[in-house]
Amino acid sequence: MSSLLETTGLTVTFGGLNANDNVDIEITKGSFVGLIGPNGAGKTTFIDAITGFVPTSAGSAIFDGHDLSELKPHERAQLGLVRTFQSLELFEDLSVRDNLLVAAHPTTWYTLALDVFRLRQSNEEIEERIDWALEVAGLTGLEEELPTDLPHGQRKLVGVARALAAQPNLVLLDEPAAGLDTAESNALGGHLRGLLDHDVTVFLIDHDMGLVLSVCDFIYVMDFGKIIASGTPEEVRSNPEVIAAYLGEEAGEVQARSAEELRGISDTAGE
Amino acid sequence: MELIFGLFAGLAAGSVFALLGAGLVIAYRGSGVINFAHGSVAAYAAFTWDELRDMPGETGIGNEGGSIYLPWFDPIPEWGFLKALHINNLPVEIHIMTDPPAWLAMIITLAMSAFIGLLMHFLVFRPLRNSPMLAKVVGSVGIMLYLQAVALLNFGAANRADDGFWVFNSTSEPIANFIGMDDKNLPRSTPYLALAAIIIGAAAWAIYRYTRFGLATRAADENEKGATLLGYSPQFLAGLNWVISSVLAGLAGVIFLHKTMPNQLNLYVVSALAAALVGGLTSIPGAILGGLGLGAFASMGVSATSYSWWPEWLPVDGVRAFAPVLVVILVLYFRGHKLPIRGTVGLGRQPRAPATKHPMVGVGVGVAIALVMSNIFISKWESTLTMTLVAILAMLSLVVLLGFLGQISLVQWTLAGVSSFVLIRLASDGTKVRPMDFFVVWGPDLPDPIAALGGVIAAVLLGLLIGIPALRIRGVQLAVVTLAAIVAIEDLLMRNRPLMGTAAHTMNPTPKPKWFGQYVGALDEQSNQTDYWKYTVFAIIVVALAGIFVVNLRRGIIGRRFLAIRSNERAAAAAGVNVARTKMLGFGVSSFLAGLAGMLVAYKMPMVTSEFFSPFVGLAMIAFVYLGGITTVWGAVLGGMLVGGGLLSEFGSLHFEGITQAYINAVGGIGLVVNAVLTSGEGISLTITNQAKALVATMRGTTPNEGEKEEVVSTEEVNV
Ligand SMILES: Nc1ncnc2c1ncn2[C@@H]1O[C@H](COP(=O)(O)OP(=O)(O)O)[C@@H](O)[C@H]1O
Ligand SMILES: [Mg+2]
C-alpha cells in the first residue's frame, strides 16, 4: 500500500499560537482515515494547510509524489486533492447542479471560444460523474434547488457532492455529517465507504463519534494542534490520552460509553 | 530645493485631503460605509458658501448673493400640462439676506452640510443598513451622481473663485523668498490651512477618544449592543456620525476650496480616500497625516516635472492625479489577500443572474426595432438610437464584470475612452480630416479595422493592468481603486498631449472609417453632414454580436465560473478554479467590450473629447445598467435606453421640455438608490420577469414564490 498523502512536521502558526504543531499524518491509497479532536484542536487548520488555504510555517506535505508547498489551492484541487468546508462555502446563487458543474468541468485556454461559439458537445462522462456525486451525497432529485433553499445538513452535503464532482483522488471532508440525524448520518457513512470502490481515498473529520469509529480504518486524534494518538478505532477508543483530552472538554465517564453514546460530545453544530 | 518648496506648497491641497479623509473615516466608523459622495458633499457646501457670498457682478447664476439652494431640484420644470395645472413646484431657492456676513454664511453652509448628512442617513444608509455591502456602494455612488447633478442644476457649470476669509485669504501678501528661494512665493494662507487641518483633526480625534459619544461610537463599531449599554441607540449614533462627517466635508468646502469647479471637486474624494486609507480607514490622525503627506508628495512630484531629466510624456496633471492612485493601490494591495481568509464577510447576496434561454429571439426583435426606428423616424431619433447602441455596448461590458464576475470596477467607460483615443491616434495621418476641424492628429494612418483593433487592445491591456490589484483587493475597496484609476487614466493618458496628439484634452477629430471598402461613419464621407444609415447598420451588427457573445458567455463554462467567483472565491479555488486567471479573463473580456464601445463612439462623433468619457458619464452608465439589471443582457438594453441621450430619456425630453443631462443623472442617482434599497440591486429587467412569473403563477392558482423564498432560509448562518 503506497502513501497518498504524507505530512512531516507540519506546523501552522497564527500569531504565536501553533494551531498545528509538528503534525505527522500518513494516508495510504484506498484507505479511510479519520481525524478527531475537541473543538479548536486544529483539525480544520490541518485541511486548510494541506489544501493551501493557510500558509504553513514549517514541515512538508507530499501528495501523490508532488511536493505541495509550491502549489496554489486550485492546482492542488486539480491534482485530485479536494476538500469540503466546515463553514459551507457554497456558491449560494448557483443551483446545486451548477455548484457541481463548476468543479466538474476542466478548462483550457480556448474554453471561452467554445463557450461563445457554442461548440461544445454534451459530455457523457461529466454527466455521469455528477449523477454519481449526487447519489453518494443523497441529493438526487435536488439538482435544480438553490443551496439556500436546503436545510443545513443537506447544504453540507452539497459541498461533499461538489468535492466528488471534482474527480478527487483524496477527498478531505470537514464535518460533513454536522446537521444530520442518526439515520442520515449512517446512510452517509455507508455511501462514503462506497467511495473506496471508486478509487477515492477518504479523510474524514467529524464530531459524530459513531460515524467516525464505524467507517474509518485508521484514526488520528488531535488536541491543541498536536497528534496525541493514532490507531484503529478500537485502539483509539481505549487510549487513555484520548479519553483525557475529551474529559478535559466535558466531564463524564467517556470510557464507559459505547461508540453510539460518544455522539453528542461537543456536537454543537459548526465551530 | 525645488522639491522642498513643492513639499510645503502641497500642504494647502493636502489639508483638503486631510479634512475630507477624516470625514470619510468618521462615516466609515459610524456606519461601515465608504462614502463615495463625500467629495460631492464638500462641493455642494462650497457652492452654497460661494452663492451666499456672491457679490453683484461676479459669475454665477444668482448674482445677488445671500440665497441658499436646497439639495434637490424642481422635478416639474417646464412640463407644459403640469404647469397649467398650477401645481406648486418644490421650493429650491430660499433668499436669506443680501450680502450676509462671513460668520453667518459659514453657519448656514455648515447647517446645509449637516442637513445633507441627515438626508443621506435617513433616505439611504439607514434603509440599507442590513443590505449587502454592494448595495451600500451602489447607494453612495448614486448619491454622488445625484449631488453633482443637482449642483449643476442649481449652481450652473461656471467655475467659482472665492478669496477665502480671515487668515485663509488667498490674496494676502505671499511669504516671499521662502526658504531662501528668491523666485518662490508661498501663499500666506498655506501654513494656516495646514494648521487648521491639524487642529480640526485633533479636535475630532479628542471627541471620539474622550467623550461618551465617541466611546459609544467605538463600541457600536464592534457590536451594536455596546452602544446600547452606554445608553445610545445605534441608529442615533450612525445619524450623528453622518452629520459630523458631512459638517467636516462642509468645512473643507468653505475654508480650503478657494476654487470651486463643478465636477473636479467631486473627484477630490479619490485623494481623500487615499488619505483615509493611510489611517486604515479607522484612524482620524492617520487620515490627517495621510492627507497632508499626500498633498506634499503630489506637489513634490509636480515640482520634479520642472527638472530636465523628467520625461516629456509624463504631464504635470498626470503626476498630480497619480500620487493618490499610487497610495490607494499600494496600501490596499499589501493589506489584501490572494484568497479571502476564513470567516471574511463577503459582499452579501448578489442579484441573480439567470441565463437567457432564447437570445436569438431577443436579438431579432431588437435589431428589427432598431432598423425600423433608424429608417422611419426623423433624424433626431437616429442620433438617439446610436447613442443607445453605444451605451448598450458599454453596459454589456459592465454586465460581464460587475454582474457576472462581481468585481465592482468603475473604470470601464474610461477604458472605452482610451480605446477611442488610441484608435484616432492610429488611424490619423496628420492632415485635416474635415474642413471644420481645428486640430490635426499626427499618426501612422493605419487601416481602420487595424486601428480599431489597436484601440481595443489598448483598452484590454489597461483593463488587465487594473485587474491585477483586483486579485487581492475586493468589493468596496476595488471600487475605490478603480475610481482612483479613472482619475489617473484621464490625466495620464487621455489628456496626455505627447502621447495622444496635440488635440488631446480638447477635441480629437475622428478619421473617416472604412471597413473593407465600406464606409461606416456617422458623418457622410463627402458632405460631412450626419447621415446615420451606414453607421447604424454597423453599430447594430457590432452590438448584436456583443449581445450574443455575452449571452453565450453566461451559458457556458466560463460564465458559470465567473458566477462561482462572484459568489465565493475560496470555494471556487477549492473546486479547482484558477481564481486569478479567471478574474483576469473577466477583466479582459469586459475591457474588450468597452473598447468596442469606444470604437463606436469614435465612428459616431465628428470629434472625441475627454469630456465625453468623463467619470460622471461612466458612473451614469453604471447607475443605469444597475437600474436596468446588472446581471442580464436585457438589463444592458434597458439601461442603454434610459441613459442620458438614450431612447427613453430622449422620448421624455420630446414630451417634457427642459429635461437635461443633469436631470437625467439626478434621476438616475435616485433610481440607483431606490433600486439598491428596494430590490437589493436586481434591477428592472429581473423585477419585471419576477412579476410576470408571479402573475402567471397566480393565474394558474399556484403560489408565487420566486423572489421571496431566498429570504426565508438565510437566517441560520452557522459558520465561523
Ligand atoms: N485564520 C485564522 N487566524 C487565526 N486563528 C485561527 C485561524 N483559523 C483558525 N484559527 C485558530 O486555530 C485554532 C484551531 O482552529 P480549527 O482548526 O478551526 O479547530 P477545529 O477545526 O479542530 O475545531 C483555533 O484556536 C482557532 O481560533
Ligand atoms: Mg473545524
PDB file of C-alpha atoms in Angstrom, chain B residues 164-327:
ATOM      1  CA  GLY B 164     -11.345  82.936   1.348  1.00  0.00           C
ATOM      2  CA  PHE B 165     -11.603  84.900   4.552  1.00  0.00           C
ATOM      3  CA  TRP B 166      -9.608  85.786   7.639  1.00  0.00           C
ATOM      4  CA  VAL B 167      -6.144  84.195   7.702  1.00  0.00           C
ATOM      5  CA  PHE B 168      -7.154  81.911   4.892  1.00  0.00           C
ATOM      6  CA  ASN B 169      -7.471  84.751   2.440  1.00  0.00           C
ATOM      7  CA  SER B 170      -5.558  83.724  -0.601  1.00  0.00           C
ATOM      8  CA  THR B 171      -4.938  87.283  -1.781  1.00  0.00           C
ATOM      9  CA  SER B 172      -2.886  88.363   1.224  1.00  0.00           C
ATOM     10  CA  GLU B 173       0.747  89.187   0.634  1.00  0.00           C
ATOM     11  CA  PRO B 174       2.543  85.872  -0.009  1.00  0.00           C
ATOM     12  CA  ILE B 175       5.535  84.761   2.005  1.00  0.00           C
ATOM     13  CA  ALA B 176       8.283  85.934  -0.347  1.00  0.00           C
ATOM     14  CA  ASN B 177      11.711  84.442  -0.595  1.00  0.00           C
ATOM     15  CA  PHE B 178      10.525  81.249   1.037  1.00  0.00           C
ATOM     16  CA  ILE B 179      13.302  79.024   2.441  1.00  0.00           C
ATOM     17  CA  GLY B 180      15.807  81.247   0.746  1.00  0.00           C
ATOM     18  CA  MET B 181      14.468  80.754  -2.744  1.00  0.00           C
ATOM     19  CA  ASP B 182      14.316  84.072  -4.495  1.00  0.00           C
ATOM     20  CA  ASP B 183      11.767  83.170  -7.103  1.00  0.00           C
ATOM     21  CA  LYS B 184       9.385  81.258  -4.866  1.00  0.00           C
ATOM     22  CA  ASN B 185       6.440  82.795  -3.056  1.00  0.00           C
ATOM     23  CA  LEU B 186       4.441  80.648  -0.740  1.00  0.00           C
ATOM     24  CA  PRO B 187       0.814  81.791  -0.330  1.00  0.00           C
ATOM     25  CA  ARG B 188       0.429  83.146   3.197  1.00  0.00           C
ATOM     26  CA  SER B 189      -2.665  81.049   3.751  1.00  0.00           C
ATOM     27  CA  THR B 190      -0.846  77.750   3.237  1.00  0.00           C
ATOM     28  CA  PRO B 191       0.628  77.301   6.716  1.00  0.00           C
ATOM     29  CA  TYR B 192      -2.676  78.395   8.266  1.00  0.00           C
ATOM     30  CA  LEU B 193      -4.544  75.829   6.224  1.00  0.00           C
ATOM     31  CA  ALA B 194      -2.243  73.036   7.341  1.00  0.00           C
ATOM     32  CA  LEU B 195      -2.522  74.219  10.914  1.00  0.00           C
ATOM     33  CA  ALA B 196      -6.308  74.382  10.704  1.00  0.00           C
ATOM     34  CA  ALA B 197      -6.476  70.845   9.352  1.00  0.00           C
ATOM     35  CA  ILE B 198      -4.321  69.607  12.210  1.00  0.00           C
ATOM     36  CA  ILE B 199      -6.350  71.471  14.837  1.00  0.00           C
ATOM     37  CA  ILE B 200      -9.715  70.345  13.486  1.00  0.00           C
ATOM     38  CA  GLY B 201      -8.411  66.810  13.143  1.00  0.00           C
ATOM     39  CA  ALA B 202      -7.084  66.828  16.687  1.00  0.00           C
ATOM     40  CA  ALA B 203     -10.421  68.125  17.970  1.00  0.00           C
ATOM     41  CA  ALA B 204     -12.328  65.409  16.144  1.00  0.00           C
ATOM     42  CA  TRP B 205      -9.910  62.820  17.441  1.00  0.00           C
ATOM     43  CA  ALA B 206     -10.332  64.081  21.009  1.00  0.00           C
ATOM     44  CA  ILE B 207     -14.107  63.955  20.720  1.00  0.00           C
ATOM     45  CA  TYR B 208     -14.046  60.342  19.646  1.00  0.00           C
ATOM     46  CA  ARG B 209     -11.363  59.466  22.168  1.00  0.00           C
ATOM     47  CA  TYR B 210     -12.685  61.098  25.305  1.00  0.00           C
ATOM     48  CA  THR B 211     -16.426  61.719  25.144  1.00  0.00           C
ATOM     49  CA  ARG B 212     -19.141  59.243  25.969  1.00  0.00           C
ATOM     50  CA  PHE B 213     -20.496  59.682  22.466  1.00  0.00           C
ATOM     51  CA  GLY B 214     -17.115  58.794  20.998  1.00  0.00           C
ATOM     52  CA  LEU B 215     -16.816  55.804  23.264  1.00  0.00           C
ATOM     53  CA  ALA B 216     -20.278  54.651  22.233  1.00  0.00           C
ATOM     54  CA  THR B 217     -19.397  55.004  18.565  1.00  0.00           C
ATOM     55  CA  ARG B 218     -16.330  52.896  19.027  1.00  0.00           C
ATOM     56  CA  ALA B 219     -18.348  50.364  20.981  1.00  0.00           C
ATOM     57  CA  ALA B 220     -21.028  50.256  18.309  1.00  0.00           C
ATOM     58  CA  ASP B 221     -18.266  49.684  15.827  1.00  0.00           C
ATOM     59  CA  GLU B 222     -17.599  46.354  17.482  1.00  0.00           C
ATOM     60  CA  ASN B 223     -21.159  45.365  18.200  1.00  0.00           C
ATOM     61  CA  GLU B 224     -24.456  47.117  18.396  1.00  0.00           C
ATOM     62  CA  LYS B 225     -25.098  46.068  21.982  1.00  0.00           C
ATOM     63  CA  GLY B 226     -22.067  48.000  23.171  1.00  0.00           C
ATOM     64  CA  ALA B 227     -23.644  51.285  22.218  1.00  0.00           C
ATOM     65  CA  THR B 228     -26.981  50.359  23.732  1.00  0.00           C
ATOM     66  CA  LEU B 229     -25.296  49.653  27.048  1.00  0.00           C
ATOM     67  CA  LEU B 230     -23.943  53.170  27.043  1.00  0.00           C
ATOM     68  CA  GLY B 231     -27.431  54.478  26.539  1.00  0.00           C
ATOM     69  CA  TYR B 232     -27.313  55.372  22.848  1.00  0.00           C
ATOM     70  CA  SER B 233     -29.384  53.873  20.096  1.00  0.00           C
ATOM     71  CA  PRO B 234     -27.105  52.636  17.305  1.00  0.00           C
ATOM     72  CA  GLN B 235     -29.167  54.444  14.717  1.00  0.00           C
ATOM     73  CA  PHE B 236     -28.881  57.729  16.588  1.00  0.00           C
ATOM     74  CA  LEU B 237     -25.125  57.277  16.661  1.00  0.00           C
ATOM     75  CA  ALA B 238     -24.989  56.477  12.961  1.00  0.00           C
ATOM     76  CA  GLY B 239     -27.051  59.569  12.168  1.00  0.00           C
ATOM     77  CA  LEU B 240     -24.904  61.812  14.344  1.00  0.00           C
ATOM     78  CA  ASN B 241     -21.763  60.462  12.737  1.00  0.00           C
ATOM     79  CA  TRP B 242     -23.179  61.227   9.323  1.00  0.00           C
ATOM     80  CA  VAL B 243     -23.809  64.786  10.460  1.00  0.00           C
ATOM     81  CA  ILE B 244     -20.287  65.195  11.809  1.00  0.00           C
ATOM     82  CA  SER B 245     -18.762  63.680   8.712  1.00  0.00           C
ATOM     83  CA  SER B 246     -20.767  65.971   6.456  1.00  0.00           C
ATOM     84  CA  VAL B 247     -20.004  69.054   8.515  1.00  0.00           C
ATOM     85  CA  LEU B 248     -16.301  68.289   8.176  1.00  0.00           C
ATOM     86  CA  ALA B 249     -16.841  67.994   4.442  1.00  0.00           C
ATOM     87  CA  GLY B 250     -18.601  71.357   4.555  1.00  0.00           C
ATOM     88  CA  LEU B 251     -15.688  72.903   6.437  1.00  0.00           C
ATOM     89  CA  ALA B 252     -13.319  71.543   3.847  1.00  0.00           C
ATOM     90  CA  GLY B 253     -15.512  73.070   1.186  1.00  0.00           C
ATOM     91  CA  VAL B 254     -15.588  76.506   2.784  1.00  0.00           C
ATOM     92  CA  ILE B 255     -12.175  77.012   4.283  1.00  0.00           C
ATOM     93  CA  PHE B 256      -9.995  75.156   1.893  1.00  0.00           C
ATOM     94  CA  LEU B 257     -11.520  75.215  -1.525  1.00  0.00           C
ATOM     95  CA  HIS B 258     -10.995  78.621  -2.945  1.00  0.00           C
ATOM     96  CA  LYS B 259     -11.571  77.415  -6.426  1.00  0.00           C
ATOM     97  CA  THR B 260     -14.845  75.660  -6.870  1.00  0.00           C
ATOM     98  CA  MET B 261     -15.012  73.727 -10.072  1.00  0.00           C
ATOM     99  CA  PRO B 262     -18.074  71.703 -10.864  1.00  0.00           C
ATOM    100  CA  ASN B 263     -17.154  68.066 -11.480  1.00  0.00           C
ATOM    101  CA  GLN B 264     -13.493  68.303 -10.461  1.00  0.00           C
ATOM    102  CA  LEU B 265     -14.403  68.727  -6.821  1.00  0.00           C
ATOM    103  CA  ASN B 266     -16.412  65.572  -6.679  1.00  0.00           C
ATOM    104  CA  LEU B 267     -13.290  63.646  -7.529  1.00  0.00           C
ATOM    105  CA  TYR B 268     -11.427  65.034  -4.538  1.00  0.00           C
ATOM    106  CA  VAL B 269     -12.936  62.013  -2.885  1.00  0.00           C
ATOM    107  CA  VAL B 270     -10.209  59.958  -4.525  1.00  0.00           C
ATOM    108  CA  SER B 271      -7.423  61.804  -2.743  1.00  0.00           C
ATOM    109  CA  ALA B 272      -9.491  61.842   0.422  1.00  0.00           C
ATOM    110  CA  LEU B 273      -9.889  58.081   0.198  1.00  0.00           C
ATOM    111  CA  ALA B 274      -6.158  57.727  -0.207  1.00  0.00           C
ATOM    112  CA  ALA B 275      -5.671  59.812   2.925  1.00  0.00           C
ATOM    113  CA  ALA B 276      -8.246  57.803   4.861  1.00  0.00           C
ATOM    114  CA  LEU B 277      -6.651  54.551   3.741  1.00  0.00           C
ATOM    115  CA  VAL B 278      -3.329  55.613   5.201  1.00  0.00           C
ATOM    116  CA  GLY B 279      -5.144  55.603   8.514  1.00  0.00           C
ATOM    117  CA  GLY B 280      -6.579  52.179   7.741  1.00  0.00           C
ATOM    118  CA  LEU B 281      -9.986  53.854   7.311  1.00  0.00           C
ATOM    119  CA  THR B 282     -10.329  53.962  11.085  1.00  0.00           C
ATOM    120  CA  SER B 283      -7.811  56.486  12.377  1.00  0.00           C
ATOM    121  CA  ILE B 284      -8.517  60.214  12.257  1.00  0.00           C
ATOM    122  CA  PRO B 285      -4.913  61.294  12.952  1.00  0.00           C
ATOM    123  CA  GLY B 286      -3.815  58.791  10.319  1.00  0.00           C
ATOM    124  CA  ALA B 287      -6.137  60.398   7.788  1.00  0.00           C
ATOM    125  CA  ILE B 288      -4.926  63.904   8.655  1.00  0.00           C
ATOM    126  CA  LEU B 289      -1.271  62.985   8.353  1.00  0.00           C
ATOM    127  CA  GLY B 290      -2.017  60.901   5.273  1.00  0.00           C
ATOM    128  CA  GLY B 291      -3.786  63.822   3.638  1.00  0.00           C
ATOM    129  CA  LEU B 292      -1.048  66.339   4.358  1.00  0.00           C
ATOM    130  CA  GLY B 293       1.590  63.843   3.267  1.00  0.00           C
ATOM    131  CA  LEU B 294      -0.263  63.058   0.095  1.00  0.00           C
ATOM    132  CA  GLY B 295      -0.591  66.738  -0.783  1.00  0.00           C
ATOM    133  CA  ALA B 296       3.117  67.253  -0.199  1.00  0.00           C
ATOM    134  CA  PHE B 297       4.032  64.113  -2.117  1.00  0.00           C
ATOM    135  CA  ALA B 298       1.920  65.040  -5.141  1.00  0.00           C
ATOM    136  CA  SER B 299       3.237  68.577  -5.137  1.00  0.00           C
ATOM    137  CA  MET B 300       6.812  67.351  -4.965  1.00  0.00           C
ATOM    138  CA  GLY B 301       6.081  65.195  -7.962  1.00  0.00           C
ATOM    139  CA  VAL B 302       4.794  68.255  -9.755  1.00  0.00           C
ATOM    140  CA  SER B 303       7.950  70.189  -8.847  1.00  0.00           C
ATOM    141  CA  ALA B 304      10.007  67.322 -10.181  1.00  0.00           C
ATOM    142  CA  THR B 305       8.461  67.759 -13.628  1.00  0.00           C
ATOM    143  CA  SER B 306      10.399  71.011 -13.969  1.00  0.00           C
ATOM    144  CA  TYR B 307      13.712  69.153 -13.937  1.00  0.00           C
ATOM    145  CA  SER B 308      15.308  68.440 -17.278  1.00  0.00           C
ATOM    146  CA  TRP B 309      15.526  64.702 -16.634  1.00  0.00           C
ATOM    147  CA  TRP B 310      11.779  64.458 -16.311  1.00  0.00           C
ATOM    148  CA  PRO B 311      10.300  62.593 -19.286  1.00  0.00           C
ATOM    149  CA  GLU B 312       8.182  64.763 -21.524  1.00  0.00           C
ATOM    150  CA  TRP B 313       5.405  62.212 -21.895  1.00  0.00           C
ATOM    151  CA  LEU B 314       4.524  62.494 -18.210  1.00  0.00           C
ATOM    152  CA  PRO B 315       2.444  65.653 -17.891  1.00  0.00           C
ATOM    153  CA  VAL B 316       2.083  67.664 -14.688  1.00  0.00           C
ATOM    154  CA  ASP B 317      -1.622  66.922 -14.244  1.00  0.00           C
ATOM    155  CA  GLY B 318      -0.922  63.247 -14.598  1.00  0.00           C
ATOM    156  CA  VAL B 319       1.615  63.323 -11.799  1.00  0.00           C
ATOM    157  CA  ARG B 320      -0.749  65.154  -9.509  1.00  0.00           C
ATOM    158  CA  ALA B 321      -3.503  62.668 -10.209  1.00  0.00           C
ATOM    159  CA  PHE B 322      -1.283  59.668  -9.970  1.00  0.00           C
ATOM    160  CA  ALA B 323       0.023  60.276  -6.459  1.00  0.00           C
ATOM    161  CA  PRO B 324      -3.217  59.342  -4.680  1.00  0.00           C
ATOM    162  CA  VAL B 325      -3.729  56.428  -7.021  1.00  0.00           C
ATOM    163  CA  LEU B 326      -0.334  55.078  -6.115  1.00  0.00           C
ATOM    164  CA  VAL B 327      -1.085  55.418  -2.419  1.00  0.00           C
TER     165      VAL B 327
END
